[in-house]
Short mmCIF file of C-alpha atoms in Angstrom, two decimals:
data_model
loop_
_atom_site.label_atom_id
_atom_site.label_comp_id
_atom_site.label_asym_id
_atom_site.label_seq_id
_atom_site.Cartn_x
_atom_site.Cartn_y
_atom_site.Cartn_z
CA UNK A 62 122.34 107.83 83.91
CA UNK A 63 122.67 105.16 81.30
CA UNK A 64 126.04 105.14 79.65
CA UNK A 65 126.47 103.74 76.19
CA UNK A 66 130.01 103.33 74.99
CA UNK A 67 131.97 101.50 72.38
CA UNK A 68 135.71 100.89 71.97
CA UNK A 69 137.40 102.30 68.87
CA UNK A 70 140.52 101.02 67.29
CA UNK A 71 143.05 102.41 64.85
CA UNK A 72 142.57 101.78 61.13
CA UNK A 73 143.85 98.36 60.26
CA UNK A 74 145.54 97.40 56.99
CA UNK A 75 143.30 94.52 55.90
CA UNK A 76 144.73 91.69 53.87
CA UNK A 77 142.67 89.18 51.88
CA UNK A 78 139.67 88.25 54.04
CA UNK A 79 139.84 84.77 55.61
CA UNK A 80 138.22 83.16 58.63
CA UNK A 81 140.73 80.28 59.28
CA UNK A 82 144.18 80.15 60.67
CA UNK A 83 146.00 76.92 59.94
CA UNK A 84 148.99 75.28 61.55
CA UNK A 85 152.18 77.11 60.29
CA UNK A 86 150.25 80.36 59.54
CA UNK A 87 150.15 83.54 61.60
CA UNK A 88 148.20 86.75 62.04
CA UNK A 89 150.47 89.78 62.33
CA UNK A 90 149.54 93.37 63.38
CA UNK A 91 147.68 94.79 60.38
CA UNK A 92 146.23 91.43 59.25
CA UNK A 93 142.88 90.04 60.33
CA UNK A 94 140.53 87.07 60.28
CA UNK A 95 136.96 87.82 59.14
CA UNK A 96 133.92 85.62 59.85
CA UNK A 97 132.17 83.98 56.83
CA UNK A 98 129.50 86.63 56.46
CA UNK A 99 131.74 89.41 57.68
CA UNK A 100 129.90 90.10 60.91
CA UNK A 101 133.06 89.88 63.09
CA UNK A 102 136.72 90.57 62.63
CA UNK A 103 139.83 89.51 64.64
CA UNK A 104 143.04 91.49 64.72
CA UNK A 105 145.11 93.96 66.58
CA UNK A 106 143.78 97.28 67.89
CA UNK A 107 144.52 100.15 70.32
CA UNK A 108 141.48 101.23 72.47
CA UNK A 109 140.66 104.93 72.92
CA UNK A 110 143.73 107.07 73.40
CA UNK A 111 146.04 104.12 74.34
CA UNK A 112 149.12 103.26 72.32
CA UNK A 113 149.23 99.73 73.59
CA UNK A 114 148.23 96.92 71.20
CA UNK A 115 145.80 94.17 71.93
CA UNK A 116 144.50 91.08 70.11
CA UNK A 117 140.73 91.21 69.94
CA UNK A 118 137.41 90.59 68.14
CA UNK A 119 135.01 93.38 67.07
CA UNK A 120 131.88 93.87 65.08
CA UNK A 121 132.97 94.56 61.53
CA UNK A 122 129.94 96.21 59.96
CA UNK A 123 128.22 97.98 62.89
CA UNK A 124 128.91 99.91 66.02
CA UNK A 125 132.09 101.66 64.76
CA UNK A 126 134.01 98.51 65.53
CA UNK A 127 132.63 97.71 68.96
CA UNK A 128 135.17 95.37 70.58
CA UNK A 129 133.49 92.30 72.08
CA UNK A 130 136.51 90.21 73.23
CA UNK A 131 140.18 90.81 74.16
CA UNK A 132 142.73 88.00 74.43
CA UNK A 133 145.63 89.77 76.19
CA UNK A 134 143.58 92.31 78.15
CA UNK A 135 145.95 92.06 81.18
CA UNK A 136 149.16 91.81 79.09
CA UNK A 137 149.30 94.63 76.43
CA UNK A 138 151.85 94.70 73.69
CA UNK A 139 154.00 97.81 73.67
CA UNK A 140 154.44 97.94 69.82
CA UNK A 141 153.11 96.56 66.61
CA UNK A 142 155.36 93.46 66.64
CA UNK A 143 152.67 91.05 67.82
CA UNK A 144 151.84 87.87 66.00
CA UNK A 145 149.24 85.15 66.55
CA UNK A 146 149.83 81.53 65.48
CA UNK A 147 149.15 77.95 66.40
CA UNK A 148 151.89 76.23 68.38
CA UNK A 149 154.05 73.93 66.47
CA UNK A 150 154.20 71.56 69.39
CA UNK A 151 151.06 69.85 67.99
CA UNK A 152 148.87 70.59 71.02
CA UNK A 153 146.56 72.95 69.20
CA UNK A 154 147.45 75.92 71.43
CA UNK A 155 147.04 79.52 70.22
CA UNK A 156 149.99 81.65 71.14
CA UNK A 157 150.52 85.39 70.94
CA UNK A 158 154.17 86.41 70.57
CA UNK A 159 155.88 89.75 71.03
CA UNK A 160 158.97 91.18 69.26
CA UNK A 161 161.34 88.87 71.10
CA UNK A 162 159.13 85.76 70.49
CA UNK A 163 158.06 85.82 74.13
CA UNK A 164 154.65 84.39 74.80
CA UNK A 165 152.34 87.22 75.88
CA UNK A 166 149.11 85.19 75.86
CA UNK A 167 148.07 81.61 75.03
CA UNK A 168 145.04 79.38 74.99
CA UNK A 169 144.91 75.86 76.35
CA UNK A 170 143.85 73.00 74.17
CA UNK A 171 144.02 69.24 73.94
CA UNK A 172 146.46 67.55 71.63
CA UNK A 173 145.34 67.11 68.01
CA UNK A 174 147.08 66.22 64.74
CA UNK A 175 145.39 68.90 62.58
CA UNK A 176 144.50 71.96 64.70
CA UNK A 177 142.84 74.94 63.01
CA UNK A 178 141.52 78.20 64.43
CA UNK A 179 138.28 79.64 62.94
CA UNK A 180 136.46 82.81 63.57
CA UNK A 181 132.73 81.90 63.51
CA UNK A 182 129.88 84.09 62.37
CA UNK A 183 128.70 84.12 66.05
CA UNK A 184 131.91 86.05 67.02
CA UNK A 185 133.34 82.91 68.60
CA UNK A 186 137.03 82.12 67.92
CA UNK A 187 137.44 78.34 68.12
CA UNK A 188 140.25 75.82 67.94
CA UNK A 189 139.16 72.44 66.49
CA UNK A 190 140.43 69.34 64.77
CA UNK A 191 140.41 69.81 61.05
CA UNK A 192 136.97 69.76 59.58
CA UNK A 193 135.13 68.76 62.78
CA UNK A 194 132.24 71.19 63.17
CA UNK A 195 130.58 69.65 66.29
CA UNK A 196 130.63 72.39 68.98
CA UNK A 197 130.88 69.73 71.65
CA UNK A 198 134.21 68.74 70.21
CA UNK A 199 135.83 72.18 70.12
CA UNK A 200 139.30 72.01 71.68
CA UNK A 201 139.07 75.63 72.83
CA UNK A 202 136.79 78.61 72.26
CA UNK A 203 136.76 82.31 73.16
CA UNK A 204 133.17 82.07 74.34
CA UNK A 205 134.50 80.16 77.40
CA UNK A 206 136.52 83.20 78.38
CA UNK A 207 134.22 86.27 77.96
CA UNK A 208 135.62 89.81 78.32
CA UNK A 209 133.16 92.60 79.14
CA UNK A 210 130.37 91.50 76.80
CA UNK A 211 127.98 88.53 76.76
CA UNK A 212 126.94 87.72 73.21
CA UNK A 213 124.15 85.51 71.96
CA UNK A 214 125.16 81.85 72.40
CA UNK A 215 127.71 82.53 75.17
CA UNK A 216 127.21 80.64 78.47
CA UNK A 217 127.21 82.62 81.66
CA UNK A 218 127.89 80.05 84.38
CA UNK A 219 130.14 77.30 85.80
CA UNK A 220 131.25 73.94 84.50
CA UNK A 221 130.96 71.89 87.73
CA UNK A 222 133.25 69.13 86.36
CA UNK A 223 136.22 71.19 85.18
CA UNK A 224 135.65 74.27 87.39
CA UNK A 225 135.58 76.60 84.39
CA UNK A 226 133.72 79.79 85.38
CA UNK A 227 132.32 81.98 82.72
CA UNK A 228 131.54 85.55 83.74
CA UNK A 229 131.76 89.10 82.25
CA UNK A 230 133.93 91.77 83.84
CA UNK A 231 134.38 95.49 83.23
CA UNK A 232 137.33 97.27 81.65
CA UNK A 233 139.34 99.63 83.84
CA UNK A 234 138.51 102.38 81.44
CA UNK A 235 137.71 103.01 77.76
CA UNK A 236 141.47 103.20 77.23
CA UNK A 237 142.40 100.13 79.25
CA UNK A 238 140.67 96.71 78.74
CA UNK A 239 142.36 95.14 81.82
CA UNK A 240 139.94 93.30 84.03
CA UNK A 241 138.48 95.56 86.70
CA UNK A 242 136.60 94.84 89.90
CA UNK A 243 133.03 94.67 88.52
CA UNK A 244 131.99 91.10 87.76
CA UNK A 245 128.62 89.57 86.75
CA UNK A 246 128.14 85.79 86.78
CA UNK A 247 126.49 82.85 88.47
CA UNK A 248 127.44 81.88 92.11
CA UNK A 249 127.11 78.04 92.30
CA UNK A 250 127.16 78.02 96.19
CA UNK A 251 124.06 76.49 97.66
CA UNK A 252 121.36 77.01 95.06
CA UNK A 253 122.90 78.78 92.03
CA UNK A 254 121.95 82.43 91.54
CA UNK A 255 122.99 85.30 89.35
CA UNK A 256 125.23 87.82 91.18
CA UNK A 257 126.94 91.15 90.43
CA UNK A 258 130.02 91.90 92.52
CA UNK A 259 132.60 94.60 93.07
CA UNK A 260 135.64 92.64 94.08
CA UNK A 261 134.40 90.10 96.66
CA UNK A 262 131.48 92.32 97.72
CA UNK A 263 128.02 91.50 96.39
CA UNK A 264 126.37 94.65 95.02
CA UNK A 265 123.30 93.05 93.43
CA UNK A 266 121.71 89.60 93.51
CA UNK A 267 119.30 88.60 90.74
CA UNK A 268 118.43 85.53 92.74
CA UNK A 269 117.83 81.89 91.89
CA UNK A 270 116.02 80.70 88.73
CA UNK A 271 112.27 80.05 89.25
CA UNK A 272 111.48 78.37 85.96
CA UNK A 273 110.63 81.59 84.26
CA UNK A 274 113.34 84.11 85.24
CA UNK A 275 115.68 85.05 88.11
CA UNK A 276 113.50 85.63 91.29
CA UNK A 277 114.72 89.22 91.55
CA UNK A 278 114.51 90.00 87.86
CA UNK A 279 110.79 89.83 86.80
CA UNK A 280 111.62 92.27 83.95
CA UNK A 281 113.29 89.37 82.18
CA UNK A 282 110.35 88.38 80.04
CA UNK A 283 109.89 86.82 76.55
CA UNK A 284 110.42 89.46 73.90
CA UNK A 285 110.74 89.83 70.08
CA UNK A 286 114.56 90.28 70.18
CA UNK A 287 115.89 87.24 71.98
CA UNK A 288 115.07 84.00 73.82
CA UNK A 289 116.82 82.75 76.95
CA UNK A 290 117.41 79.56 78.84
CA UNK A 291 118.74 78.32 82.13
CA UNK A 292 120.32 74.90 82.64
CA UNK A 293 121.29 73.35 85.95
CA UNK A 294 122.47 69.75 86.30
CA UNK A 295 125.19 67.77 87.88
CA UNK A 296 127.71 68.79 85.14
CA UNK A 297 127.11 72.52 84.72
CA UNK A 298 124.93 75.48 85.51
CA UNK A 299 124.52 78.33 83.05
CA UNK A 300 122.33 81.04 81.53
CA UNK A 301 122.43 82.14 77.88
CA UNK A 302 120.36 83.96 75.32
CA UNK A 303 119.85 83.53 71.60
CA UNK A 304 118.80 86.05 68.99
CA UNK A 305 115.42 85.57 67.27
CA UNK A 306 116.65 87.59 64.34
CA UNK A 307 120.35 87.75 63.62
CA UNK A 308 119.71 91.06 61.86
CA UNK A 309 118.95 92.68 65.31
CA UNK A 310 122.17 92.29 67.34
CA UNK A 311 121.88 92.48 71.12
CA UNK A 312 124.38 92.06 73.85
CA UNK A 313 124.89 92.47 77.58
CA UNK A 314 127.70 94.91 78.44
CA UNK A 315 129.59 95.53 81.69
CA UNK A 316 130.88 99.17 81.30
CA UNK A 317 133.83 100.57 83.27
CA UNK A 318 131.47 102.30 85.79
CA UNK A 319 130.07 98.96 86.84
CA UNK A 320 126.68 99.43 85.24
CA UNK A 321 125.58 96.22 83.43
CA UNK A 322 123.35 97.00 80.49
CA UNK A 323 121.37 95.16 77.78
CA UNK A 324 122.04 97.02 74.47
CA UNK A 325 120.46 96.45 71.04
CA UNK A 326 121.62 97.76 67.74
CA UNK A 327 119.24 100.41 66.22
CA UNK A 328 119.59 100.47 62.45
CA UNK A 329 117.74 103.79 62.10
CA UNK A 330 120.05 105.65 64.41
CA UNK A 331 123.13 103.47 63.77
CA UNK A 332 123.68 103.37 67.50
CA UNK A 333 123.59 100.90 70.42
CA UNK A 334 120.55 101.65 72.65
CA UNK A 335 119.29 100.31 75.95
CA UNK A 336 116.82 97.48 75.50
CA UNK A 337 113.48 98.15 77.26
CA UNK A 338 112.18 96.73 79.57
CA UNK A 339 115.50 95.09 80.48
CA UNK A 340 118.03 97.86 80.21
CA UNK A 341 120.04 97.07 83.33
CA UNK A 342 120.33 95.13 86.55
CA UNK A 343 119.96 97.76 89.32
CA UNK A 344 116.62 99.49 88.81
CA UNK A 345 116.09 101.10 92.26
CA UNK A 346 117.53 101.40 95.77
CA UNK A 347 116.00 98.15 96.92
CA UNK A 348 118.16 96.29 94.36
CA UNK A 349 121.30 97.13 96.44
CA UNK A 350 122.26 93.89 98.13
CA UNK A 351 121.02 93.36 101.79
CA UNK A 352 120.07 97.03 102.15
CA UNK A 353 117.57 96.19 104.94
CA UNK A 354 119.60 93.42 106.60
CA UNK A 355 118.23 90.11 107.79
CA UNK A 356 114.55 89.23 108.13
CA UNK A 357 113.45 92.56 106.58
CA UNK A 358 111.76 93.38 103.26
CA UNK A 359 112.66 96.38 101.15
CA UNK A 360 109.96 98.17 99.15
CA UNK A 361 109.95 101.36 97.10
CA UNK A 362 107.75 104.15 98.51
CA UNK A 363 107.71 107.46 96.64
CA UNK A 364 111.03 106.74 94.89
CA UNK A 365 112.77 105.97 98.23
CA UNK A 366 113.55 102.59 99.85
CA UNK A 367 111.54 101.60 102.92
CA UNK A 368 112.55 98.71 105.16
CA UNK A 369 109.99 96.71 107.10
CA UNK A 370 110.61 93.77 109.50
CA UNK A 371 108.84 90.55 108.72
CA UNK A 372 105.79 89.97 110.94
CA UNK A 373 106.89 88.57 114.24
CA UNK A 374 110.27 90.39 114.01
CA UNK A 375 111.62 93.73 115.45
CA UNK A 376 114.55 95.92 114.55
CA UNK A 377 117.87 94.60 115.89
CA UNK A 378 119.14 98.13 116.58
CA UNK A 379 116.12 100.37 117.11
CA UNK A 380 118.10 103.58 117.55
CA UNK A 381 120.01 103.00 114.25
CA UNK A 382 116.79 101.89 112.59
CA UNK A 383 115.24 105.26 113.53
CA UNK A 384 118.27 107.03 111.99
CA UNK A 385 117.61 105.14 108.74
CA UNK A 386 120.53 102.88 109.03
CA UNK A 387 118.80 99.55 108.77
CA UNK A 388 121.55 97.32 107.65
CA UNK A 389 121.54 95.37 110.95
CA UNK A 390 118.09 94.14 110.01
CA UNK A 391 115.63 92.52 112.38
CA UNK A 392 115.55 89.73 115.04
CA UNK A 393 112.77 87.40 116.29
CA UNK A 394 110.40 88.72 118.84
CA UNK A 395 109.94 85.19 120.09
CA UNK A 396 112.74 82.58 119.86
CA UNK A 397 112.03 79.31 118.04
CA UNK A 398 111.05 76.21 120.12
CA UNK A 399 111.63 73.38 117.72
CA UNK A 400 111.11 70.67 120.33
CA UNK A 401 107.63 71.77 121.18
CA UNK A 402 106.77 72.61 117.58
CA UNK A 403 107.13 75.67 115.37
CA UNK A 404 104.99 76.84 112.52
CA UNK A 405 105.28 78.87 109.32
CA UNK A 406 104.05 82.30 108.35
CA UNK A 407 103.35 83.00 104.72
CA UNK A 408 104.97 86.14 103.20
CA UNK A 409 103.57 86.94 99.74
CA UNK A 410 105.08 88.55 96.66
CA UNK A 411 108.70 88.87 97.50
CA UNK A 412 112.11 88.35 95.88
CA UNK A 413 113.29 85.22 97.57
CA UNK A 414 116.26 85.49 100.06
CA UNK A 415 119.92 84.79 99.29
CA UNK A 416 120.26 81.05 98.48
CA UNK A 417 124.02 80.49 99.11
CA UNK A 418 123.07 78.53 102.23
CA UNK A 419 120.12 76.70 100.75
CA UNK A 420 119.19 73.37 99.29
CA UNK A 421 116.85 72.48 96.43
CA UNK A 422 114.84 69.41 95.50
CA UNK A 423 112.98 69.78 92.25
CA UNK A 424 110.97 66.55 92.59
CA UNK A 425 108.83 67.15 95.67
CA UNK A 426 105.63 69.13 96.36
CA UNK A 427 105.25 72.22 98.60
CA UNK A 428 103.59 70.11 101.27
CA UNK A 429 106.51 67.68 101.32
CA UNK A 430 108.80 70.71 101.41
CA UNK A 431 107.05 71.96 104.50
CA UNK A 432 107.45 68.54 106.20
CA UNK A 433 111.21 68.53 105.42
CA UNK A 434 111.64 71.99 106.89
CA UNK A 435 109.59 71.19 109.95
CA UNK A 436 111.73 68.14 110.78
CA UNK A 437 114.99 70.12 110.51
CA UNK A 438 115.41 72.63 113.36
CA UNK A 439 117.97 74.51 111.32
CA UNK A 440 115.55 75.19 108.55
CA UNK A 441 114.43 78.87 108.59
CA UNK A 442 112.06 79.01 105.60
CA UNK A 443 110.89 77.16 102.52
CA UNK A 444 109.35 77.96 99.07
CA UNK A 445 108.61 76.55 95.67
CA UNK A 446 111.66 76.19 93.49
CA UNK A 447 109.63 76.46 90.26
CA UNK A 448 106.61 78.69 89.85
CA UNK A 449 105.34 77.16 86.63
CA UNK A 450 102.07 75.23 86.54
CA UNK A 451 100.97 76.36 90.04
CA UNK A 452 104.34 75.65 91.64
CA UNK A 453 106.58 72.63 92.23
CA UNK A 454 109.91 71.72 93.79
CA UNK A 455 111.35 72.74 97.12
CA UNK A 456 113.77 75.43 98.28
CA UNK A 457 115.00 75.23 101.87
CA UNK A 458 116.91 77.91 103.75
CA UNK A 459 119.32 77.18 106.67
CA UNK A 460 120.58 80.70 107.40
CA UNK A 461 119.28 84.16 108.16
CA UNK A 462 116.95 85.44 105.41
CA UNK A 463 118.71 88.23 103.68
CA UNK A 464 118.09 90.55 100.65
CA UNK A 465 114.30 90.38 100.25
CA UNK A 466 112.40 92.87 98.09
CA UNK A 467 108.67 93.56 97.71
CA UNK A 468 107.58 92.73 94.21
CA UNK A 469 104.14 93.90 93.10
CA UNK A 470 104.27 91.58 90.15
CA UNK A 471 105.91 88.16 89.80
CA UNK A 472 106.91 87.92 93.43
CA UNK A 473 106.90 84.51 95.23
CA UNK A 474 105.45 83.18 98.42
CA UNK A 475 107.94 82.52 101.15
CA UNK A 476 107.03 80.49 104.27
CA UNK A 477 109.05 81.72 107.28
CA UNK A 478 109.61 79.53 110.37
CA UNK A 479 108.05 81.00 113.51
CA UNK A 480 107.59 80.04 117.09
CA UNK A 481 104.12 78.53 117.72
CA UNK A 482 103.40 81.15 120.44
CA UNK A 483 104.27 83.92 118.08
CA UNK A 484 101.87 82.56 115.45
CA UNK A 485 99.16 82.42 118.05
CA UNK A 486 99.66 86.04 118.91
CA UNK A 487 99.51 86.92 115.21
CA UNK A 488 96.35 84.92 114.77
CA UNK A 489 94.73 86.66 117.80
CA UNK A 490 95.47 90.05 116.24
CA UNK A 491 93.92 89.07 112.94
CA UNK A 492 90.24 89.19 114.08
CA UNK A 493 90.69 92.76 115.46
CA UNK A 494 92.10 93.77 112.12
CA UNK A 495 89.25 92.09 110.32
CA UNK A 496 86.76 93.76 112.57
CA UNK A 497 88.25 97.20 111.87
CA UNK A 498 88.08 96.43 108.19
CA UNK A 499 84.50 95.27 108.48
CA UNK A 500 83.55 98.46 110.30
CA UNK A 501 85.23 100.60 107.68
CA UNK A 502 83.52 98.70 104.82
CA UNK A 503 80.07 98.84 106.56
CA UNK A 504 80.49 102.60 107.17
CA UNK A 505 81.36 103.20 103.52
CA UNK A 506 78.38 101.09 102.39
CA UNK A 507 75.99 102.97 104.69
CA UNK A 508 77.21 106.43 103.57
CA UNK A 509 76.97 105.27 99.94
CA UNK A 510 73.46 103.99 100.51
CA UNK A 511 72.26 107.18 102.16
CA UNK A 512 73.70 109.21 99.24
CA UNK A 513 71.99 106.95 96.70
CA UNK A 514 68.74 107.06 98.62
CA UNK A 515 68.84 110.84 98.88
CA UNK A 516 69.56 111.16 95.22
CA UNK A 517 66.64 108.88 94.41
CA UNK A 518 64.16 110.86 96.54
CA UNK A 519 65.37 114.12 95.00
CA UNK A 520 64.93 112.82 91.45
CA UNK A 521 61.47 111.40 92.30
CA UNK A 522 60.21 114.69 93.78
CA UNK A 523 61.65 116.64 90.93
CA UNK A 524 59.96 114.33 88.42
CA UNK A 525 56.54 114.56 90.13
CA UNK A 526 56.85 118.40 90.51
CA UNK A 527 57.22 118.67 86.77
CA UNK A 528 54.30 116.28 86.22
CA UNK A 529 52.13 118.37 88.57
CA UNK A 530 52.81 121.46 86.53
CA UNK A 531 51.76 119.62 83.33
CA UNK A 532 48.57 118.26 84.80
CA UNK A 533 47.62 121.55 86.44
CA UNK A 534 46.56 123.24 83.17
CA UNK A 535 43.88 120.51 82.54
CA UNK A 536 42.48 120.74 86.10
CA UNK A 537 41.99 124.49 86.26
CA UNK A 538 38.28 124.20 85.32
CA UNK A 539 37.38 122.35 88.48
CA UNK A 540 40.09 122.70 91.04
CA UNK A 541 38.67 126.01 92.23
CA UNK A 542 35.61 124.18 93.46
CA UNK A 543 37.45 122.76 96.47
CA UNK A 544 37.24 119.44 97.95
CA UNK A 545 33.49 119.49 98.08
CA UNK A 546 33.37 118.73 94.37
CA UNK A 547 34.96 115.32 95.03
CA UNK A 548 31.59 114.18 96.42
CA UNK A 549 29.44 115.89 93.74
CA UNK A 550 27.21 113.73 91.57
CA UNK A 551 25.88 115.25 88.25
CA UNK A 552 23.30 113.87 85.87
CA UNK A 553 24.15 112.70 82.40
CA UNK A 554 21.28 112.89 79.83
CA UNK A 555 20.61 110.61 77.03
CA UNK A 556 20.87 112.24 73.63
CA UNK A 557 17.31 111.22 72.53
CA UNK A 558 15.90 112.57 75.78
CA UNK A 559 17.48 115.97 75.06
CA UNK A 560 16.22 115.91 71.47
CA UNK A 561 12.64 115.14 72.54
CA UNK A 562 12.80 117.79 75.30
CA UNK A 563 13.69 120.52 72.74
CA UNK A 564 11.37 119.17 70.05
CA UNK A 565 14.25 118.20 67.94
CA UNK A 566 16.08 121.44 68.63
CA UNK A 567 13.25 123.52 67.31
CA UNK A 568 13.80 127.37 66.95
CA UNK A 569 10.68 128.10 68.90
CA UNK A 570 12.34 126.52 71.93
CA UNK A 571 15.59 128.50 71.42
CA UNK A 572 16.30 130.81 74.27
CA UNK A 573 19.34 132.50 72.79
CA UNK A 574 22.73 131.93 71.26
CA UNK A 575 26.25 132.42 72.70
CA UNK A 576 29.85 131.66 71.99
CA UNK A 577 29.23 127.94 72.51
CA UNK A 578 26.19 127.79 70.25
CA UNK A 579 22.31 127.96 70.71
CA UNK A 580 20.56 127.50 74.09
CA UNK A 581 17.14 125.78 74.20
CA UNK A 582 14.33 125.73 76.63
CA UNK A 583 12.90 122.47 77.76
CA UNK A 584 9.85 121.47 75.74
CA UNK A 585 9.11 118.39 77.62
CA UNK A 586 9.68 117.17 81.14
CA UNK A 587 12.51 114.91 81.50
CA UNK A 588 11.76 111.73 83.42
CA UNK A 589 14.03 110.17 85.93
CA UNK A 590 14.63 107.24 83.71
CA UNK A 591 16.01 109.59 81.00
CA UNK A 592 19.14 110.29 82.99
CA UNK A 593 21.46 108.64 85.38
CA UNK A 594 23.64 109.95 88.12
CA UNK A 595 27.28 109.30 87.87
CA UNK A 596 30.16 109.96 90.19
CA UNK A 597 32.04 113.18 89.86
CA UNK A 598 35.19 111.48 88.61
CA UNK A 599 33.38 109.88 85.66
CA UNK A 600 31.87 113.22 84.84
CA UNK A 601 35.23 114.75 84.70
CA UNK A 602 36.47 111.98 82.46
CA UNK A 603 33.59 112.32 80.06
CA UNK A 604 33.93 116.09 80.10
CA UNK A 605 37.63 115.89 79.23
CA UNK A 606 36.88 113.46 76.43
CA UNK A 607 34.35 115.93 74.95
CA UNK A 608 37.19 118.48 74.56
#
C-alpha cells in the first residue's frame, strides 16, 4: 500500500520575512528565513508528537509545511534555546548552538571575507561569498547533504574527487527525523548504478544507465512534469531531475517504511499524490535483489515471480529449487574452455546484471566489445552500454551474472559466455524446435483451409439452391416434357406466310375463339420455304420473349 505522509511542525512566530543571514546575525527559535517568492521557509520545528526541536526547511505555501531538509537530524535540541549563525572565525561556517552555546551542528565551508547564507527559491540553503551568484562557487549548500527527500535540482550521486556522496535516507519515524537504515543513492563501484539498501544489504537495484533510463527502470520515461539527466565522468557521477513547470512541485521521498516514492502536488485536492507511471521503485516481486540467484532470470507469471535458469545452465540446488527457494541460482551445465574457444549466447529483453564487477568503454562498438570479452577468459558476458541509435559502447562482466529480470518492453540484449560444446548442443536442438513449430503452423493452416473451403462450398450450394427456386417458375411450362424435349425441333413461321394462309385473318377462315384470341384454319398450303426449323433452345428463348 502506498503511504503518503508529511511532517508537521508547531506554529512558528514569524518575524519580518528575509532570505539572507549575514555575518553577525542569527536565527533563533521562532524566527525564520523565507525564500524570495515564499516557496520555502527555514526555521525550528518539532515533528509529529515529538517535543525535540530541529532546524529544517519546509514548503511554506503547500503540503501543510512538508519538511524537505533537516540540519541536526541526529542531534536534536531539547528546548527552544537554539540559534543559527555564521561563525565569527571568518571561515563561513554555519553553526547551530544550544542554550550553553555548545555546537549542536555545523556546516563546513572554505574561508571567505564576506560569507552570507541565503535560502534560495529552489529550497537550497547556500553559503557564498557576498554577491557571488555562481552556483559553482557556492562554499556550502544543503543540496549536497539531502535528508529524506530529493528535490528538483538536487544531485543524487558521488563526487569522485572529494568523495562527497549524496543520497536520501528515511526518517526513523514521523516523530523522529534521525537517519534510518533505508538509503537510496548511486553505487560508484564498477559501472555506477542506482541502488536501494537497508543497511549494507541491497534490496533493489535500478541498474546502470543505458542512455535513456536505468536498465531496470523502464518506467522512467519523458513526461510533462519533469525532465531528468545522468552525468558520468572522471570527476563525478550523478542523476537529477528538473521541473518543467515550477507550479507543479514534484519530489522523491524515502518514507520511514523504506518505500521510495515519487510524489507530485495536486492543486485540486491540496495533497501530495503518487506520480504515475513512476510512483515507486519496487513494482513487483522480481524487483527484489537477486531473488533468483546467479545465472537465472526472474519473470512475473500470474502475479507471482518465476525463476528460470539461462539456457545452458541448471539449478545449483535442485531440491531447494523444487521447494521454491531459488536464491542459490544456477550453474553451468558445461564448464568453459577458454583455451579451445568459447562462444556467446544471446539473451534478449532483460534487465542487465549487477555491474559492481564490470567495466565500461563508451567509445567502441558491440563487435569490438565481443572481441574484448573473447580475449579475456574472466569475462562472463557483454552488452551495449548505450541503447540509443541502435546501440553503442561496451559493458563487460567479470563475475557471476546476478539480478536479472525479464522485461517485456525496453529490456536489453545480453551476450552470455558459453562453452563451444554447449553452444553446439543448443544449436542441434534448435532444428527440432523449428520442426515442431513448422508442424504446428502447417496443421493450423490446413485446418483453417479446410474450414474456409467448407464454408465456401456451403455458401455456393446455398446460393445456387436459391437461384434454382427462382428459375423454376419460368421453366414449369416445359420441364414436364422430360429430357426428350431437349432434342425437339419446332418450326417457326414467317408473319407474311401466316397472313397469306389465313387470307389476311379473314372471318371465314376463323375456326373459333378462346381465351388467347381467335383460331384460324389454314387457307393456303404453307411451303417449306415459308418456315425454318430451329433448335428447341432457341424456340424456348423466342417463346419467353413473347411473354
